[in-house]
PDB file of C-alpha atoms and ligand atoms in Angstrom:
ATOM      1  CA  MET A   1     142.191 184.852 167.409  1.00 33.00           C
ATOM      2  CA  TYR A   2     139.025 183.402 168.909  1.00 39.00           C
ATOM      3  CA  TRP A   3     137.006 182.771 165.780  1.00 41.00           C
ATOM      4  CA  ARG A   4     134.441 180.177 166.816  1.00 49.00           C
ATOM      5  CA  ARG A   5     131.221 181.282 168.471  1.00 61.00           C
ATOM      6  CA  VAL A   6     129.191 178.111 168.496  1.00 85.00           C
ATOM      7  CA  ARG A   7     128.988 174.753 166.765  1.00 94.00           C
ATOM      8  CA  SER A   8     125.541 173.428 165.950  1.00 97.00           C
ATOM      9  CA  PHE A   9     124.614 169.912 164.885  1.00 98.00           C
ATOM     10  CA  VAL A  10     121.260 169.182 163.294  1.00 98.00           C
ATOM     11  CA  ILE A  11     120.227 165.533 163.016  1.00 98.00           C
ATOM     12  CA  ILE A  12     117.235 164.652 160.884  1.00 97.00           C
ATOM     13  CA  GLY A  13     115.407 161.647 162.344  1.00 97.00           C
ATOM     14  CA  GLN A  14     113.115 160.404 159.597  1.00 96.00           C
ATOM     15  CA  SER A  15     111.371 157.859 161.793  1.00 97.00           C
ATOM     16  CA  ALA A  16     112.355 159.037 165.318  1.00 98.00           C
ATOM     17  CA  VAL A  17     109.212 159.576 167.394  1.00 98.00           C
ATOM     18  CA  ALA A  18     108.228 163.116 168.340  1.00 97.00           C
ATOM     19  CA  SER A  19     106.304 161.940 171.424  1.00 97.00           C
ATOM     20  CA  ASP A  20     107.069 160.145 174.681  1.00 97.00           C
ATOM     21  CA  ASP A  21     105.411 156.957 173.410  1.00 96.00           C
ATOM     22  CA  PHE A  22     108.411 154.688 173.757  1.00 97.00           C
ATOM     23  CA  LEU A  23     109.672 152.224 176.343  1.00 98.00           C
ATOM     24  CA  LEU A  24     112.790 153.052 178.318  1.00 98.00           C
ATOM     25  CA  HIS A  25     113.671 149.369 178.544  1.00 97.00           C
ATOM     26  CA  ASP A  26     113.401 149.004 174.758  1.00 98.00           C
ATOM     27  CA  PHE A  27     114.452 152.457 173.587  1.00 97.00           C
ATOM     28  CA  ALA A  28     115.858 151.367 170.214  1.00 97.00           C
ATOM     29  CA  GLY A  29     112.984 149.013 169.455  1.00 98.00           C
ATOM     30  CA  THR A  30     110.070 151.320 170.288  1.00 98.00           C
ATOM     31  CA  SER A  31     111.198 154.873 169.463  1.00 98.00           C
ATOM     32  CA  GLY A  32     111.642 154.807 165.688  1.00 97.00           C
ATOM     33  CA  ARG A  33     115.397 154.717 166.407  1.00 98.00           C
ATOM     34  CA  LEU A  34     115.467 157.857 168.537  1.00 98.00           C
ATOM     35  CA  ASP A  35     118.435 156.090 170.181  1.00 97.00           C
ATOM     36  CA  VAL A  36     120.493 156.919 167.071  1.00 97.00           C
ATOM     37  CA  LEU A  37     119.843 160.620 167.714  1.00 98.00           C
ATOM     38  CA  ALA A  38     120.438 160.317 171.474  1.00 97.00           C
ATOM     39  CA  ARG A  39     123.939 159.021 170.785  1.00 98.00           C
ATOM     40  CA  CYS A  40     124.539 162.068 168.588  1.00 98.00           C
ATOM     41  CA  VAL A  41     123.647 164.282 171.569  1.00 97.00           C
ATOM     42  CA  ARG A  42     126.301 162.536 173.632  1.00 97.00           C
ATOM     43  CA  ALA A  43     128.883 162.885 170.851  1.00 97.00           C
ATOM     44  CA  ALA A  44     128.163 166.567 170.222  1.00 97.00           C
ATOM     45  CA  LEU A  45     127.672 167.829 173.768  1.00 96.00           C
ATOM     46  CA  LEU A  46     129.836 165.766 176.086  1.00 95.00           C
ATOM     47  CA  PHE A  47     133.547 165.185 176.437  1.00 92.00           C
ATOM     48  CA  SER A  48     135.302 163.274 179.205  1.00 91.00           C
ATOM     49  CA  HIS A  49     133.985 164.790 182.461  1.00 87.00           C
ATOM     50  CA  GLY A  50     132.500 167.848 180.829  1.00 91.00           C
ATOM     51  CA  VAL A  51     129.904 169.551 178.658  1.00 92.00           C
ATOM     52  CA  ARG A  52     130.852 171.491 175.540  1.00 93.00           C
ATOM     53  CA  ARG A  53     129.445 174.893 176.424  1.00 92.00           C
ATOM     54  CA  ASP A  54     129.754 176.144 172.846  1.00 92.00           C
ATOM     55  CA  ALA A  55     127.801 173.270 171.280  1.00 94.00           C
ATOM     56  CA  CYS A  56     124.142 173.052 170.405  1.00 96.00           C
ATOM     57  CA  VAL A  57     122.259 170.025 169.062  1.00 97.00           C
ATOM     58  CA  TYR A  58     118.924 169.957 167.266  1.00 98.00           C
ATOM     59  CA  LEU A  59     117.040 166.680 166.838  1.00 98.00           C
ATOM     60  CA  VAL A  60     114.438 166.928 164.084  1.00 98.00           C
ATOM     61  CA  LEU A  61     111.818 164.272 164.864  1.00 98.00           C
ATOM     62  CA  LEU A  62     109.671 163.249 161.920  1.00 96.00           C
ATOM     63  CA  GLY A  63     108.077 160.059 163.274  1.00 97.00           C
ATOM     64  CA  GLY A  64     104.793 159.334 165.058  1.00 95.00           C
ATOM     65  CA  PRO A  65     101.559 161.285 165.539  1.00 92.00           C
ATOM     66  CA  ARG A  66     103.067 164.417 167.178  1.00 94.00           C
ATOM     67  CA  ALA A  67     105.604 164.979 164.400  1.00 96.00           C
ATOM     68  CA  PRO A  68     107.169 167.168 163.295  1.00 96.00           C
ATOM     69  CA  ARG A  69     108.886 168.490 166.414  1.00 97.00           C
ATOM     70  CA  VAL A  70     112.423 169.578 167.244  1.00 97.00           C
ATOM     71  CA  VAL A  71     114.305 169.033 170.505  1.00 98.00           C
ATOM     72  CA  ARG A  72     117.193 171.426 171.149  1.00 97.00           C
ATOM     73  CA  PHE A  73     120.064 170.785 173.615  1.00 97.00           C
ATOM     74  CA  GLN A  74     122.122 173.871 174.470  1.00 95.00           C
ATOM     75  CA  GLY A  75     125.500 173.033 175.975  1.00 93.00           C
ATOM     76  CA  ALA A  76     125.783 176.543 177.411  1.00 91.00           C
ATOM     77  CA  VAL A  77     122.989 175.925 179.900  1.00 90.00           C
ATOM     78  CA  ALA A  78     122.340 172.165 179.869  1.00 90.00           C
ATOM     79  CA  LYS A  79     122.313 170.401 183.226  1.00 90.00           C
ATOM     80  CA  PHE A  80     122.038 166.752 184.208  1.00 87.00           C
ATOM     81  CA  VAL A  81     122.922 165.459 180.719  1.00 89.00           C
ATOM     82  CA  ARG A  82     124.990 162.309 181.167  1.00 89.00           C
ATOM     83  CA  PRO A  83     126.708 160.100 178.582  1.00 90.00           C
ATOM     84  CA  ASP A  84     124.694 156.943 179.166  1.00 92.00           C
ATOM     85  CA  GLU A  85     121.801 156.176 176.847  1.00 93.00           C
ATOM     86  CA  ARG A  86     119.459 155.588 179.782  1.00 95.00           C
ATOM     87  CA  ASN A  87     119.902 159.167 181.011  1.00 95.00           C
ATOM     88  CA  LEU A  88     119.441 160.565 177.515  1.00 96.00           C
ATOM     89  CA  SER A  89     116.317 158.501 176.883  1.00 97.00           C
ATOM     90  CA  VAL A  90     114.809 159.644 180.196  1.00 97.00           C
ATOM     91  CA  GLN A  91     115.549 163.296 179.372  1.00 96.00           C
ATOM     92  CA  LEU A  92     113.983 162.902 175.932  1.00 97.00           C
ATOM     93  CA  LYS A  93     110.909 161.174 177.359  1.00 97.00           C
ATOM     94  CA  LYS A  94     110.315 164.025 179.812  1.00 96.00           C
ATOM     95  CA  VAL A  95     110.813 166.726 177.198  1.00 96.00           C
ATOM     96  CA  LEU A  96     108.644 164.994 174.602  1.00 97.00           C
ATOM     97  CA  ALA A  97     105.838 164.564 177.146  1.00 96.00           C
ATOM     98  CA  TYR A  98     105.542 168.358 177.215  1.00 93.00           C
ATOM     99  CA  GLY A  99     101.969 169.636 176.991  1.00 85.00           C
ATOM    100  CA  ASP A 100      99.656 170.581 174.276  1.00 81.00           C
ATOM    101  CA  ASP A 101     101.321 171.558 171.007  1.00 81.00           C
ATOM    102  CA  ALA A 102      98.953 174.512 170.823  1.00 81.00           C
ATOM    103  CA  GLU A 103     100.834 175.960 173.832  1.00 79.00           C
ATOM    104  CA  ILE A 104     104.200 175.770 172.083  1.00 84.00           C
ATOM    105  CA  THR A 105     105.493 178.921 170.416  1.00 89.00           C
ATOM    106  CA  GLY A 106     109.097 178.847 169.281  1.00 92.00           C
ATOM    107  CA  PHE A 107     111.382 176.795 171.526  1.00 95.00           C
ATOM    108  CA  VAL A 108     110.009 176.090 175.006  1.00 94.00           C
ATOM    109  CA  GLU A 109     112.570 175.089 177.640  1.00 94.00           C
ATOM    110  CA  VAL A 110     111.267 172.007 179.439  1.00 94.00           C
ATOM    111  CA  ARG A 111     114.420 170.869 181.265  1.00 94.00           C
ATOM    112  CA  ALA A 112     117.544 172.945 181.913  1.00 94.00           C
ATOM    113  CA  GLY A 113     119.010 173.606 178.471  1.00 95.00           C
ATOM    114  CA  ILE A 114     116.601 171.227 176.701  1.00 97.00           C
ATOM    115  CA  SER A 115     113.754 172.726 174.689  1.00 96.00           C
ATOM    116  CA  VAL A 116     111.058 171.581 172.304  1.00 96.00           C
ATOM    117  CA  ALA A 117     109.485 173.308 169.302  1.00 96.00           C
ATOM    118  CA  LYS A 118     106.807 172.463 166.797  1.00 95.00           C
ATOM    119  CA  GLY A 119     107.955 172.146 163.212  1.00 95.00           C
ATOM    120  CA  SER A 120     110.735 170.630 161.186  1.00 95.00           C
ATOM    121  CA  ILE A 121     113.901 171.885 159.554  1.00 95.00           C
ATOM    122  CA  ASP A 122     112.472 175.404 159.140  1.00 95.00           C
ATOM    123  CA  ALA A 123     112.055 175.746 162.922  1.00 96.00           C
ATOM    124  CA  VAL A 124     115.769 174.988 163.207  1.00 96.00           C
ATOM    125  CA  LEU A 125     116.729 177.416 160.450  1.00 95.00           C
ATOM    126  CA  ALA A 126     114.782 180.211 162.141  1.00 94.00           C
ATOM    127  CA  ASP A 127     116.631 179.523 165.406  1.00 95.00           C
ATOM    128  CA  LEU A 128     120.048 179.266 163.766  1.00 93.00           C
ATOM    129  CA  ALA A 129     119.852 182.696 162.160  1.00 83.00           C
ATOM    130  CA  GLY A 130     123.261 183.681 160.852  1.00 86.00           C
ATOM    131  CA  ALA A 131     124.971 180.278 161.095  1.00 94.00           C
ATOM    132  CA  THR A 132     126.789 178.949 158.032  1.00 95.00           C
ATOM    133  CA  PRO A 133     125.057 175.716 156.908  1.00 97.00           C
ATOM    134  CA  PHE A 134     127.006 172.607 155.912  1.00 98.00           C
ATOM    135  CA  VAL A 135     125.448 169.303 154.890  1.00 98.00           C
ATOM    136  CA  LEU A 136     127.334 166.114 155.699  1.00 98.00           C
ATOM    137  CA  GLU A 137     127.332 163.728 152.775  1.00 96.00           C
ATOM    138  CA  GLU A 138     129.321 160.690 151.833  1.00 96.00           C
ATOM    139  CA  GLY A 139     131.658 161.522 148.931  1.00 95.00           C
ATOM    140  CA  ALA A 140     131.483 165.308 149.407  1.00 97.00           C
ATOM    141  CA  PRO A 141     134.659 167.459 149.572  1.00 97.00           C
ATOM    142  CA  ASP A 142     136.663 166.855 152.753  1.00 97.00           C
ATOM    143  CA  VAL A 143     135.973 169.047 155.807  1.00 97.00           C
ATOM    144  CA  ARG A 144     139.770 169.275 156.164  1.00 96.00           C
ATOM    145  CA  GLU A 145     139.838 171.473 153.065  1.00 95.00           C
ATOM    146  CA  VAL A 146     137.531 174.055 154.669  1.00 95.00           C
ATOM    147  CA  PRO A 147     139.415 177.034 156.165  1.00 91.00           C
ATOM    148  CA  ALA A 148     138.951 177.562 159.898  1.00 88.00           C
ATOM    149  CA  ALA A 149     137.307 180.951 159.498  1.00 88.00           C
ATOM    150  CA  GLU A 150     134.551 179.428 157.341  1.00 91.00           C
ATOM    151  CA  LEU A 151     133.674 177.018 160.139  1.00 91.00           C
ATOM    152  CA  ALA A 152     133.054 179.824 162.605  1.00 86.00           C
ATOM    153  CA  ASN A 153     129.444 179.688 163.800  1.00 89.00           C
ATOM    154  CA  ALA A 154     128.690 176.686 161.580  1.00 95.00           C
ATOM    155  CA  ALA A 155     125.647 174.402 161.544  1.00 97.00           C
ATOM    156  CA  PHE A 156     126.238 170.818 160.425  1.00 98.00           C
ATOM    157  CA  PHE A 157     123.209 168.945 159.064  1.00 98.00           C
ATOM    158  CA  MET A 158     123.263 165.143 159.107  1.00 98.00           C
ATOM    159  CA  GLY A 159     120.981 162.306 158.156  1.00 96.00           C
ATOM    160  CA  ASP A 160     120.095 159.364 160.382  1.00 95.00           C
ATOM    161  CA  HIS A 161     120.437 155.648 159.587  1.00 92.00           C
ATOM    162  CA  HIS A 162     118.057 156.205 156.627  1.00 93.00           C
ATOM    163  CA  GLY A 163     120.278 158.946 155.168  1.00 91.00           C
ATOM    164  CA  TRP A 164     118.570 161.877 153.442  1.00 91.00           C
ATOM    165  CA  ASP A 165     115.035 162.285 152.145  1.00 89.00           C
ATOM    166  CA  ALA A 166     114.299 164.355 149.063  1.00 91.00           C
ATOM    167  CA  ALA A 167     112.460 167.154 150.902  1.00 90.00           C
ATOM    168  CA  CYS A 168     115.347 167.808 153.304  1.00 91.00           C
ATOM    169  CA  ARG A 169     117.902 167.697 150.519  1.00 91.00           C
ATOM    170  CA  LYS A 170     115.842 170.218 148.555  1.00 94.00           C
ATOM    171  CA  ARG A 171     115.473 172.589 151.535  1.00 95.00           C
ATOM    172  CA  LEU A 172     119.180 172.438 152.360  1.00 95.00           C
ATOM    173  CA  ALA A 173     120.062 173.144 148.718  1.00 96.00           C
ATOM    174  CA  GLU A 174     117.696 176.144 148.773  1.00 96.00           C
ATOM    175  CA  ILE A 175     119.533 177.687 151.716  1.00 95.00           C
ATOM    176  CA  GLY A 176     122.902 177.061 150.053  1.00 96.00           C
ATOM    177  CA  ALA A 177     124.150 174.441 152.527  1.00 97.00           C
ATOM    178  CA  ARG A 178     127.613 173.377 151.426  1.00 97.00           C
ATOM    179  CA  PRO A 179     128.261 169.610 151.153  1.00 97.00           C
ATOM    180  CA  ILE A 180     131.257 168.337 153.138  1.00 98.00           C
ATOM    181  CA  GLY A 181     132.532 164.858 153.964  1.00 98.00           C
ATOM    182  CA  VAL A 182     134.606 163.204 156.674  1.00 98.00           C
ATOM    183  CA  GLY A 183     136.324 160.501 154.664  1.00 97.00           C
ATOM    184  CA  PRO A 184     135.716 157.578 152.328  1.00 96.00           C
ATOM    185  CA  VAL A 185     133.530 155.376 154.540  1.00 97.00           C
ATOM    186  CA  SER A 186     129.780 155.730 155.209  1.00 97.00           C
ATOM    187  CA  LEU A 187     129.697 156.098 158.992  1.00 98.00           C
ATOM    188  CA  HIS A 188     127.122 156.074 161.762  1.00 98.00           C
ATOM    189  CA  THR A 189     125.866 159.597 162.376  1.00 98.00           C
ATOM    190  CA  GLU A 190     127.244 159.772 165.927  1.00 98.00           C
ATOM    191  CA  ASP A 191     130.721 158.986 164.554  1.00 98.00           C
ATOM    192  CA  VAL A 192     130.375 161.763 161.994  1.00 98.00           C
ATOM    193  CA  VAL A 193     129.530 164.158 164.849  1.00 98.00           C
ATOM    194  CA  THR A 194     132.683 163.055 166.674  1.00 98.00           C
ATOM    195  CA  LEU A 195     134.883 163.530 163.616  1.00 98.00           C
ATOM    196  CA  VAL A 196     133.492 166.991 162.869  1.00 97.00           C
ATOM    197  CA  SER A 197     133.940 167.978 166.543  1.00 96.00           C
ATOM    198  CA  ASN A 198     137.509 166.739 166.388  1.00 95.00           C
ATOM    199  CA  GLU A 199     138.219 168.785 163.255  1.00 95.00           C
ATOM    200  CA  LEU A 200     136.909 171.881 165.040  1.00 93.00           C
ATOM    201  CA  ASP A 201     138.873 171.080 168.217  1.00 92.00           C
ATOM    202  CA  ARG A 202     142.087 170.785 166.209  1.00 91.00           C
ATOM    203  CA  ARG A 203     141.537 174.238 164.738  1.00 88.00           C
ATOM    204  CA  GLU A 204     140.609 175.816 168.060  1.00 80.00           C
ATOM    205  CA  PRO A 205     140.363 173.981 171.380  1.00 72.00           C
ATOM    206  CA  PRO A 206     137.012 174.500 173.119  1.00 68.00           C
ATOM    207  CA  PRO A 207     136.819 177.236 175.742  1.00 64.00           C
ATOM    208  CA  ALA A 208     137.260 176.026 179.329  1.00 63.00           C
TER     209      ALA A 208
HETATM  210  C1  SAM B 301     124.533 155.992 158.429  1.00 79.61           C
HETATM  211  S1  SAM B 301     124.714 157.361 157.367  1.00 79.61           S
HETATM  212  C2  SAM B 301     123.372 157.135 156.223  1.00 79.61           C
HETATM  213  C3  SAM B 301     123.429 155.875 155.476  1.00 79.61           C
HETATM  214  C4  SAM B 301     122.215 155.670 154.614  1.00 79.61           C
HETATM  215  N1  SAM B 301     122.012 154.268 154.455  1.00 79.61           N
HETATM  216  C5  SAM B 301     122.384 156.335 153.246  1.00 79.61           C
HETATM  217  O1  SAM B 301     122.582 155.611 152.283  1.00 79.61           O
HETATM  218  O2  SAM B 301     122.293 157.546 153.119  1.00 79.61           O
HETATM  219  C6  SAM B 301     124.096 158.660 158.353  1.00 79.61           C
HETATM  220  C7  SAM B 301     124.496 160.047 157.959  1.00 79.61           C
HETATM  221  O3  SAM B 301     125.826 160.316 158.360  1.00 79.61           O
HETATM  222  C8  SAM B 301     126.432 161.206 157.468  1.00 79.61           C
HETATM  223  N2  SAM B 301     127.630 160.527 156.933  1.00 79.61           N
HETATM  224  C9  SAM B 301     127.938 159.217 157.031  1.00 79.61           C
HETATM  225  N3  SAM B 301     129.152 158.980 156.515  1.00 79.61           N
HETATM  226  C10 SAM B 301     129.636 160.172 156.104  1.00 79.61           C
HETATM  227  C11 SAM B 301     130.861 160.585 155.476  1.00 79.61           C
HETATM  228  N4  SAM B 301     131.821 159.741 155.185  1.00 79.61           N
HETATM  229  N5  SAM B 301     131.002 161.914 155.205  1.00 79.61           N
HETATM  230  C12 SAM B 301     130.020 162.788 155.504  1.00 79.61           C
HETATM  231  N6  SAM B 301     128.851 162.455 156.084  1.00 79.61           N
HETATM  232  C13 SAM B 301     128.652 161.163 156.378  1.00 79.61           C
HETATM  233  C14 SAM B 301     125.409 161.598 156.428  1.00 79.61           C
HETATM  234  O4  SAM B 301     124.805 162.811 156.818  1.00 79.61           O
HETATM  235  C15 SAM B 301     124.443 160.427 156.504  1.00 79.61           C
HETATM  236  O5  SAM B 301     123.152 160.786 156.105  1.00 79.61           O
END
């Protein structure tokens, strides 16, 4: 039975800049650690020599003067996304340079499969309509205990290197997001993305 429609990953970047005001040659040092989120894009969207067409990634950017904004990568239609951080930082710079926020309604596609929206976690929730929300937390019940059918069309919310802030936690509790964990160690977010992807792959290999 083909039970999985799409896998969505939502990364909350508490300090990641929502504008193109960062230096490509010092991405980590000048972007409020947007590099942490860029690595999550690679982990969620790309496998060896391919793009996961059933994956979608939302980066919630809460840092800098243009915040809050969300960048969405859709594996189904993304082009020119490569695994190296330089490529990802260039893509993000171009998308975040996009026009006047007054022009933005919903998600606006700026590059193939890469879109930007105004707003924070609620902009993501509106776009995800119908997905089952899970929140990744250290110490939560193991994802391995979750039956495959419950992971169909799932959205996985994750913190960045700062973890979770109270407002996000509250909003995710309001929508009934179920806490799940990936083991006993507090990991980097990109590694959590990889482990969740692997759990899904083991239940159902991705479509070709
Ligand atoms: C580097 S960790 C956050 C560490 C941060 N210093 C804290 O105390 O919250 C980044 C994110 O990855 C996820 N995460 C890390 N380890 C995890 C685990 N073992 N199980 C589930 N989620 C995990 C959580 O969403 C976390 O917010």
